[in-house]
PDB file of C-alpha atoms in Angstrom:
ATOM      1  CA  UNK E   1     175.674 128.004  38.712  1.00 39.00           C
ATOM      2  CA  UNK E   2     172.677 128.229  40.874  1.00 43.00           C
ATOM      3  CA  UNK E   3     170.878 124.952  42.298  1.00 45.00           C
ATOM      4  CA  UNK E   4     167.780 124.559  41.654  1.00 48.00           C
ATOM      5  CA  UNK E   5     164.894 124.322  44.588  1.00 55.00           C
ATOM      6  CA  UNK E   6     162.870 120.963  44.382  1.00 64.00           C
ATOM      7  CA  UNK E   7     159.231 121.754  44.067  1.00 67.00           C
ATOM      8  CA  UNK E   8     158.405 120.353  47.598  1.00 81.00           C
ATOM      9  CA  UNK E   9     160.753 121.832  49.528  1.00 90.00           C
ATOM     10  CA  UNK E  10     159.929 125.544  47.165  1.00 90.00           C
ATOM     11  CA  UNK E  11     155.639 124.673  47.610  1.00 92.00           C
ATOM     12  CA  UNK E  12     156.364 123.904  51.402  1.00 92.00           C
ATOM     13  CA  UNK E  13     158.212 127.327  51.700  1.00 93.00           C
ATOM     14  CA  UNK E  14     155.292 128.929  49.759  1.00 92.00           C
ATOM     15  CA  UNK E  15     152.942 127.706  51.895  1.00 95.00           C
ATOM     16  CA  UNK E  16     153.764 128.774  55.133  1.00 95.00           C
ATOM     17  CA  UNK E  17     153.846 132.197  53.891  1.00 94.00           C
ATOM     18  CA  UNK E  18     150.524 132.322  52.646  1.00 95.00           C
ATOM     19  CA  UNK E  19     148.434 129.328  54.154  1.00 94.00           C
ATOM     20  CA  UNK E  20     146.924 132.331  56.705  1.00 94.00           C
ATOM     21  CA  UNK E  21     145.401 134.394  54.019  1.00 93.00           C
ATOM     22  CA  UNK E  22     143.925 130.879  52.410  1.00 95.00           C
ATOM     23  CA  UNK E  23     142.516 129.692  55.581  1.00 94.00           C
ATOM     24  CA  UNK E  24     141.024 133.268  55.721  1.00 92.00           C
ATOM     25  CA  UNK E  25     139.851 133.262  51.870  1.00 91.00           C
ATOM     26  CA  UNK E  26     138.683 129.365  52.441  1.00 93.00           C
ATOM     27  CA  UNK E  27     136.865 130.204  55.869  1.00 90.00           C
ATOM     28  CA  UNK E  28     134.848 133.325  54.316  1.00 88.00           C
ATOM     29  CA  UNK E  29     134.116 131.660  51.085  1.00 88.00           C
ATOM     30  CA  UNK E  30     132.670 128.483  52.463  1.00 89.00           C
ATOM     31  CA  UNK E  31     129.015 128.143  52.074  1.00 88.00           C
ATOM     32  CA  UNK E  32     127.298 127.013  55.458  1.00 85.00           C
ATOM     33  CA  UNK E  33     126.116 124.072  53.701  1.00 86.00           C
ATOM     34  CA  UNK E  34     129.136 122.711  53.076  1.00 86.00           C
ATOM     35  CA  UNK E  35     130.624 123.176  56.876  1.00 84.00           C
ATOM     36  CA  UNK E  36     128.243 120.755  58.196  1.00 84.00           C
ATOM     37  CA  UNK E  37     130.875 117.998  56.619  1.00 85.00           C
ATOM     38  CA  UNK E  38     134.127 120.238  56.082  1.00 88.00           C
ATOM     39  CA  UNK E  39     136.163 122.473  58.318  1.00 91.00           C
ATOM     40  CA  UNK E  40     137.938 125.181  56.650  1.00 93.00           C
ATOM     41  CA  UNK E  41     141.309 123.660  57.926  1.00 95.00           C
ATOM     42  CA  UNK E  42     140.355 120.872  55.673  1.00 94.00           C
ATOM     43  CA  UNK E  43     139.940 122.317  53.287  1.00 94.00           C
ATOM     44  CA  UNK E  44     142.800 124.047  53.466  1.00 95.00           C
ATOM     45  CA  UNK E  45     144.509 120.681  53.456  1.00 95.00           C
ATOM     46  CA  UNK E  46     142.836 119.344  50.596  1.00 95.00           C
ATOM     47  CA  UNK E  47     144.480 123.004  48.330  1.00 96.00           C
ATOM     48  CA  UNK E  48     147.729 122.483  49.437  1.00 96.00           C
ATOM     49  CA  UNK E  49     147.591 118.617  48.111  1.00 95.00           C
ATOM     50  CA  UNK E  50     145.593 120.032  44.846  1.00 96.00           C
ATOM     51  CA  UNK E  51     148.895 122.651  44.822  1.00 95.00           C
ATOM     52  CA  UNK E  52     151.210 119.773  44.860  1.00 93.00           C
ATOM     53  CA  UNK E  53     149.679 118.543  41.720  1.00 94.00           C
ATOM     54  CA  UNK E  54     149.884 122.025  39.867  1.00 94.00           C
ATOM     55  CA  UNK E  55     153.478 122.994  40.234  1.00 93.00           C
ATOM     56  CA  UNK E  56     153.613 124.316  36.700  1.00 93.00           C
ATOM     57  CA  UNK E  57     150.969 126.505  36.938  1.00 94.00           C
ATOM     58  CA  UNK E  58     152.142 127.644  40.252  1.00 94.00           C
ATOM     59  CA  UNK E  59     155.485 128.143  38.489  1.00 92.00           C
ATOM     60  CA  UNK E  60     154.477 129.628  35.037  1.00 93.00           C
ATOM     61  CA  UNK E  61     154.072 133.358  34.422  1.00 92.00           C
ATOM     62  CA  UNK E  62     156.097 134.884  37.010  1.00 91.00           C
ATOM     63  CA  UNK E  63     154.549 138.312  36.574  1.00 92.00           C
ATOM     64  CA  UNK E  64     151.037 137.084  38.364  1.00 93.00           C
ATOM     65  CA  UNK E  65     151.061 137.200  41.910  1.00 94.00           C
ATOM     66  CA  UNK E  66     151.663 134.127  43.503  1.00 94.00           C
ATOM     67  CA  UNK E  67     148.693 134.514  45.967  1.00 94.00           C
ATOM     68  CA  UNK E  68     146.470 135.309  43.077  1.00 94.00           C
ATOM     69  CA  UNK E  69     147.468 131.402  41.591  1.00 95.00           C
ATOM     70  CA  UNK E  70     147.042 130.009  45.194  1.00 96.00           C
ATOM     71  CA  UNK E  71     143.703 131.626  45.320  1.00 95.00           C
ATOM     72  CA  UNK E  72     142.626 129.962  42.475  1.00 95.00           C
ATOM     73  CA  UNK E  73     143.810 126.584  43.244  1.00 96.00           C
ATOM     74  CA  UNK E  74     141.648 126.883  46.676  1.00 95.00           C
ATOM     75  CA  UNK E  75     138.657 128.105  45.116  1.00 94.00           C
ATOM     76  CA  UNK E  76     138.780 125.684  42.619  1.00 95.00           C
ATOM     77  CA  UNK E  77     139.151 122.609  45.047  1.00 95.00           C
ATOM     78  CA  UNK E  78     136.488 124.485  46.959  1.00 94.00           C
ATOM     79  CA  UNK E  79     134.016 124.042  44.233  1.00 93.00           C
ATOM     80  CA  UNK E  80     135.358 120.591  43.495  1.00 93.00           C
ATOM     81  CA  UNK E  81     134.490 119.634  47.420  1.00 92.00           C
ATOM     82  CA  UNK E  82     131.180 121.429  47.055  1.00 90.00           C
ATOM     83  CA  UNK E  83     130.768 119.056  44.020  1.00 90.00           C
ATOM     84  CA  UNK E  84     131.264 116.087  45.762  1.00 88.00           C
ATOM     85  CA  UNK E  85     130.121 116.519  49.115  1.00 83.00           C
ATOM     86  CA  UNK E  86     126.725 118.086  47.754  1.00 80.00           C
ATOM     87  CA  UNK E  87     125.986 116.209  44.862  1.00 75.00           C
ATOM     88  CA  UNK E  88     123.685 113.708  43.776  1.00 50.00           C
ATOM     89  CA  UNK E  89     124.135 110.530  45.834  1.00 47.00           C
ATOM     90  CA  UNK E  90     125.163 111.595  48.789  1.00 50.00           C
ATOM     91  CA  UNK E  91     122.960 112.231  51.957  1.00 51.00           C
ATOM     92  CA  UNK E  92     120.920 115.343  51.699  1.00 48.00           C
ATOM     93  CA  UNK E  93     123.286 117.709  53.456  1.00 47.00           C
ATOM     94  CA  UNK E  94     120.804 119.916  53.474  1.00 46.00           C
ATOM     95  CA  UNK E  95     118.987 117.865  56.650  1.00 50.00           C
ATOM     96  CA  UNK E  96     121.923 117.708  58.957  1.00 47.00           C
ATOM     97  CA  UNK E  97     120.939 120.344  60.413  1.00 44.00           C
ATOM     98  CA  UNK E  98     118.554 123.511  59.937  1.00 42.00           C
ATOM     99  CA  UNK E  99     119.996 125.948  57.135  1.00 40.00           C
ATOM    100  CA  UNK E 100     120.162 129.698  57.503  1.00 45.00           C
ATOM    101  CA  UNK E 101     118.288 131.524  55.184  1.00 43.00           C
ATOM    102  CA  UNK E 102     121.276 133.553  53.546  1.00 49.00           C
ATOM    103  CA  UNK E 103     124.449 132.370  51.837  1.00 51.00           C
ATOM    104  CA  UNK E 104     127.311 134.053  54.566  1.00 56.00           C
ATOM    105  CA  UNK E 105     128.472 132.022  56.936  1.00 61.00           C
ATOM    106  CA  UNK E 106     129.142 133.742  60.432  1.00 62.00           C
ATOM    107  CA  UNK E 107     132.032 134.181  59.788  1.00 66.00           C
ATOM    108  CA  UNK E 108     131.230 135.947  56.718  1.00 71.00           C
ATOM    109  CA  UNK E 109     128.763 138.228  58.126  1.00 69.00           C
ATOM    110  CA  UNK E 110     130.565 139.372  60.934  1.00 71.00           C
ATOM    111  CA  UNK E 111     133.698 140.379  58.445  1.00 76.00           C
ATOM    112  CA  UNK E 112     130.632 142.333  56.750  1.00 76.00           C
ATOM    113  CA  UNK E 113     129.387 143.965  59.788  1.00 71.00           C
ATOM    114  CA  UNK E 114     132.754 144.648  61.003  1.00 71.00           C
ATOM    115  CA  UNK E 115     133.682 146.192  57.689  1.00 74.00           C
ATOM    116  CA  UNK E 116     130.273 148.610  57.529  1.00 72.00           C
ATOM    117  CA  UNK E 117     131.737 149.359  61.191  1.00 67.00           C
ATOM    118  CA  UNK E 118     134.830 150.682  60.565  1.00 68.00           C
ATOM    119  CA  UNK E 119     133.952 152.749  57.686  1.00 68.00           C
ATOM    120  CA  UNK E 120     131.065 155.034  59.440  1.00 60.00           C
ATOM    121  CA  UNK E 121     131.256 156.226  63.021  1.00 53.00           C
ATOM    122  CA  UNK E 122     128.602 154.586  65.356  1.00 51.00           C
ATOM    123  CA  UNK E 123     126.965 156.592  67.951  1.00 48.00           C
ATOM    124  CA  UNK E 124     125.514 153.469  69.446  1.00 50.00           C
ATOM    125  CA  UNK E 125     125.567 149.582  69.126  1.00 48.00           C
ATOM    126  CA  UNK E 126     122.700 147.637  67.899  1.00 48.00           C
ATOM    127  CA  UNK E 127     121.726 144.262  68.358  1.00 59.00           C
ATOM    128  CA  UNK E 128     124.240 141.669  66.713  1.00 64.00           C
ATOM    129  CA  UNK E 129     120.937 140.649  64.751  1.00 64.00           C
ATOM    130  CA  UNK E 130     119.975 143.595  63.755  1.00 76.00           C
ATOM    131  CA  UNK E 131     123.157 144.925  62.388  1.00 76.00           C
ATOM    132  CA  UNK E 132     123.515 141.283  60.283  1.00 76.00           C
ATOM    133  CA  UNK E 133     120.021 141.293  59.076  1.00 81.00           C
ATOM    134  CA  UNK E 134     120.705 145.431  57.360  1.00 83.00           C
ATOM    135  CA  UNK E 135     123.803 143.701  56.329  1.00 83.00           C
ATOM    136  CA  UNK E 136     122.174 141.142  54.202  1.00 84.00           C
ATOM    137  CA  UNK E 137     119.475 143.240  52.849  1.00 87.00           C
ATOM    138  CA  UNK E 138     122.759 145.924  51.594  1.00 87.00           C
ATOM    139  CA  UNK E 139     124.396 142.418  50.359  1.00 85.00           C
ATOM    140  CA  UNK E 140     121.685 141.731  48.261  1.00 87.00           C
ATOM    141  CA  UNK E 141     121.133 145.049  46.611  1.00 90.00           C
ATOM    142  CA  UNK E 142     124.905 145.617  46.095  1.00 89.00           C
ATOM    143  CA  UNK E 143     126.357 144.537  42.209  1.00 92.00           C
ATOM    144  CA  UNK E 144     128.162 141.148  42.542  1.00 92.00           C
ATOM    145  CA  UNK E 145     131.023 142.931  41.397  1.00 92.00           C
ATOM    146  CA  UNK E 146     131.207 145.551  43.876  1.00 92.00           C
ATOM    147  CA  UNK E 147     130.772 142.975  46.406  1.00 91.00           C
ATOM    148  CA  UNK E 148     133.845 140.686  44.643  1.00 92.00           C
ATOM    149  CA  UNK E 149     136.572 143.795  45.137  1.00 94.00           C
ATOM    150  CA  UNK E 150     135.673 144.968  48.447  1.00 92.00           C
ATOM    151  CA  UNK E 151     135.925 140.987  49.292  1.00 90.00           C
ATOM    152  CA  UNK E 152     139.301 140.698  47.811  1.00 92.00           C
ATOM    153  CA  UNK E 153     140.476 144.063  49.071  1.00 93.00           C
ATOM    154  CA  UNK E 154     139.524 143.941  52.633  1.00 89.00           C
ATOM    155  CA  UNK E 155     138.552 140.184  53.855  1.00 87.00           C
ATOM    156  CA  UNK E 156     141.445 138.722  52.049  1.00 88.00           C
ATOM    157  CA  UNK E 157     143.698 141.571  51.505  1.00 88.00           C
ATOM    158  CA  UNK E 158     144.612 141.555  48.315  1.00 92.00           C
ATOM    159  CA  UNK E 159     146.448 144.398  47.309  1.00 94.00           C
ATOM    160  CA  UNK E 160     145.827 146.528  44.176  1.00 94.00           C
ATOM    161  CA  UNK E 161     148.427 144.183  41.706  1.00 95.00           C
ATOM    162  CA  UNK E 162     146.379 140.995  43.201  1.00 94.00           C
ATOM    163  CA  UNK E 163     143.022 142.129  42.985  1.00 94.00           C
ATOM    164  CA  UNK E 164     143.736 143.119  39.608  1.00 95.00           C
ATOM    165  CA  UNK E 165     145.725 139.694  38.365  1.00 94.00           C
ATOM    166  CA  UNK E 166     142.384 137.956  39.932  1.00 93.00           C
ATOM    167  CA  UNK E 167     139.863 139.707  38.134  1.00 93.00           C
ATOM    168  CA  UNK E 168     142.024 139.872  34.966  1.00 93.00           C
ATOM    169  CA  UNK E 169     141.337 143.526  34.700  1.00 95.00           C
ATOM    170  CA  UNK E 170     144.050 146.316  34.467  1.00 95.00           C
ATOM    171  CA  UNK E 171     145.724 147.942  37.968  1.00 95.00           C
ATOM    172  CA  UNK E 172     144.336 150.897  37.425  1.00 96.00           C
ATOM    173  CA  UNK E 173     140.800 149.608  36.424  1.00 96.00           C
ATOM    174  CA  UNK E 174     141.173 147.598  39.737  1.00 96.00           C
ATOM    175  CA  UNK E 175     141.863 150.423  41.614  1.00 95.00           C
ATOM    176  CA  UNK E 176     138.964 152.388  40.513  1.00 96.00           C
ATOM    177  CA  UNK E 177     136.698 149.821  40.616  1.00 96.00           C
ATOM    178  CA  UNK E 178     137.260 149.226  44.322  1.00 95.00           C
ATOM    179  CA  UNK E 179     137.401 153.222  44.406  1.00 95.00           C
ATOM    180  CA  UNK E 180     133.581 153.450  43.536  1.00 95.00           C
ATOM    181  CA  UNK E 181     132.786 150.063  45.390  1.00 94.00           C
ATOM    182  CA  UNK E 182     133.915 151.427  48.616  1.00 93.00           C
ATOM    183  CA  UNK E 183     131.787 154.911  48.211  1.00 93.00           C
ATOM    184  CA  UNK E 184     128.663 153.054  46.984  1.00 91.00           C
ATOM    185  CA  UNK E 185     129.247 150.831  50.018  1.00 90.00           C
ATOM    186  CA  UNK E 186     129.730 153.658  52.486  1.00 88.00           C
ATOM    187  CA  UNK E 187     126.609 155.429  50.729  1.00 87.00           C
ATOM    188  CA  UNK E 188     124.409 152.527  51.451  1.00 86.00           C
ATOM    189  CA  UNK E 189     125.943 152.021  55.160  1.00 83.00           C
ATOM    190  CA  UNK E 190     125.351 155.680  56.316  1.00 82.00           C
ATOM    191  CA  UNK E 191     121.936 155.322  54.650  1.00 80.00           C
ATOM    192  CA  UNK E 192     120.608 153.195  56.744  1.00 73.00           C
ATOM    193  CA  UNK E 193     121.099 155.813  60.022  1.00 67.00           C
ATOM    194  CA  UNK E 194     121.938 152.751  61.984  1.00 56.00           C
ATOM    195  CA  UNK E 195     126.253 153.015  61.471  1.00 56.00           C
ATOM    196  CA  UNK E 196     126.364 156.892  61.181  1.00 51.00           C
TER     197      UNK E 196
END
């Protein structure tokens, strides 16, 4: 007869195999905002207590990645922290210090640039600036859900199965999805003559 794991000592186990690729998801996904009173590493603290509390879920349906339930538990005590941090009551976060006018964090953007980098062959650098603001301006006029499975593919490196499980969408929908995303993405990049 097999013993059974206790669901600290199994969650503790869990989480050192995938607290790398949370810190990554949490640190990409924050919104600047919110990093004037949160580090990522917090943050990452505060999902692996909201995990403790959601064994069954973490436990249930075996055939979903266990990443993919992770994932969910971080962005969901993401939003919670955004929720109370930000809300109404609390010192305008807002004035702590001066906002930047977009939504990525550095962080963020530089995974973007980096990403537009290694898909088209540069002749010669540009300005940091210059590369972020073409960046946001492709950001903005690229679907939300081309934009999601890129994300998911290559900033937290889902792979196929996960991306799929996340999005509740077939494999093979998944795959094409992120397919197209990638060419539109590449299209848009070596339009802009400044990564080609």
């Amino acid at each position: 007869m097999a013993t059974e794991i206790p669901g600290n000592l199994w969650l503790a186990e869990l989480w050192q195999e995938h607290k790398e690729r949370l810190l990554k998801l949490l640190t990409l996904r924050m919104p600047p905002v919110l990093l004037r009173r949160l580090s990522p590493e917090d943050l990452l603290q505060e999902t692996y207590l909201a995990c403790g509390t959601r064994l069954d879920f973490l436990q249930a349906e075996p055939q979903v990645p266990i990443y993919v339930k992770l994932r969910r538990i971080a962005l969901q005590t993401l939003a919670d922290q955004e929720r109370y941090h930000l809300g109404a009551g609390k010192r305008d976060a807002m004035k702590e210090s001066t906002p930047d006018s977009d939504e990525q964090t550095d962080g963020a953007m530089d995974a973007w640039a980096g990403f537009a980098d290694s898909i088209s062959s540069p002749r010669s650098h540009i300005e940091k600036l210059e590369r972020r603001a073409i960046i946001r301006r492709l950001l903005r006029e690229m679907p939300e859900t081309d934009r999601e499975i890129l994300q998911l593919r290559h900033f937290e490196e889902m792979s196929n199965r996960e991306c799929a499980a996340a999005l509740g969408i077939a494999e093979k929908a998944a795959s094409i999805r992120y397919v197209r995303a990638l060419k539109r993405f590449q299209e848009a990049v070596n339009g802009t003559g400044f990564f080609s």
